[in-house]
Amino acid sequence: MKVIDGLYYSKEHEWVKLDGDTAYIGITDYAQDALGDIVYVELPEVDDEILEGDALSVVESVKAASDVYMPIDGKVIEVNEALDDEVELVNNDPFNSWIAKVEILNKDQIKDLMSAQEYQEFCSKEA
């Protein structure tokens, strides 16, 4: 399982990469491995304001459909349209295959997310 230092992680297996007042959000390597071959990603709409814990998108695999939850409050400012044509990017490189770029609405929520080390420990207990 690949985990990248400098990113933040949720218990629902999303990653957050901070970029000033914005953040990129995607699913972790652990999540894509658990889902299996991903066949479709439902992207959110630009300008959607999504609160922490609400569904950001849906990822469908050959095994099941699964919600991707918003790890922080944010307003969607961009979606990764490459996933419409090349959904397999999520399986091949989940940390570069972000789902949405959001304007962070509550920076205090970042402290509630896990570091790379904390996320590795969390996943080792899930297995």
Coordinates of C-alpha atoms in Angstrom, one line a residue, residues 29-76:
D29 CA -4.2 3.5 -2.9
Y30 CA -5.9 1.4 -0.1
A31 CA -9.3 2.4 -1.4
Q32 CA -8.7 1.7 -5.0
D33 CA -7.1 -1.6 -4.2
A34 CA -10.1 -2.6 -2.0
L35 CA -12.6 -1.6 -4.8
G36 CA -10.8 -3.4 -7.6
D37 CA -11.0 -2.3 -11.2
I38 CA -12.7 1.0 -11.3
V39 CA -15.0 1.4 -14.3
Y40 CA -16.7 4.8 -13.6
V41 CA -16.2 7.9 -11.5
E42 CA -19.2 10.3 -11.1
L43 CA -17.6 13.7 -10.8
P44 CA -19.2 16.5 -8.7
E45 CA -20.5 19.7 -10.3
V46 CA -18.3 22.8 -10.3
D47 CA -19.6 25.4 -7.8
D48 CA -21.1 22.7 -5.6
E49 CA -20.6 23.4 -1.9
I50 CA -20.1 20.1 -0.1
L51 CA -19.8 19.7 3.6
E52 CA -17.4 17.4 5.4
G53 CA -18.9 13.9 5.5
D54 CA -21.3 14.4 2.5
A55 CA -20.8 12.6 -0.7
L56 CA -18.4 14.2 -3.1
S57 CA -18.7 11.6 -5.9
V58 CA -19.4 8.0 -6.6
V59 CA -16.8 5.5 -7.7
E60 CA -18.0 2.3 -9.4
S61 CA -15.9 -0.8 -9.8
V62 CA -16.5 -4.3 -11.0
K63 CA -17.2 -5.2 -7.4
A64 CA -19.4 -2.4 -6.2
A65 CA -20.3 1.3 -6.2
S66 CA -18.9 3.4 -3.3
D67 CA -19.4 7.0 -2.2
V68 CA -16.4 9.2 -2.0
Y69 CA -16.9 11.4 1.1
M70 CA -15.8 15.0 1.4
P71 CA -13.0 15.2 4.1
I72 CA -13.4 18.9 4.6
D73 CA -16.0 21.6 3.8
G74 CA -15.3 22.9 0.3
K75 CA -16.6 24.5 -2.8
V76 CA -15.8 22.6 -6.0

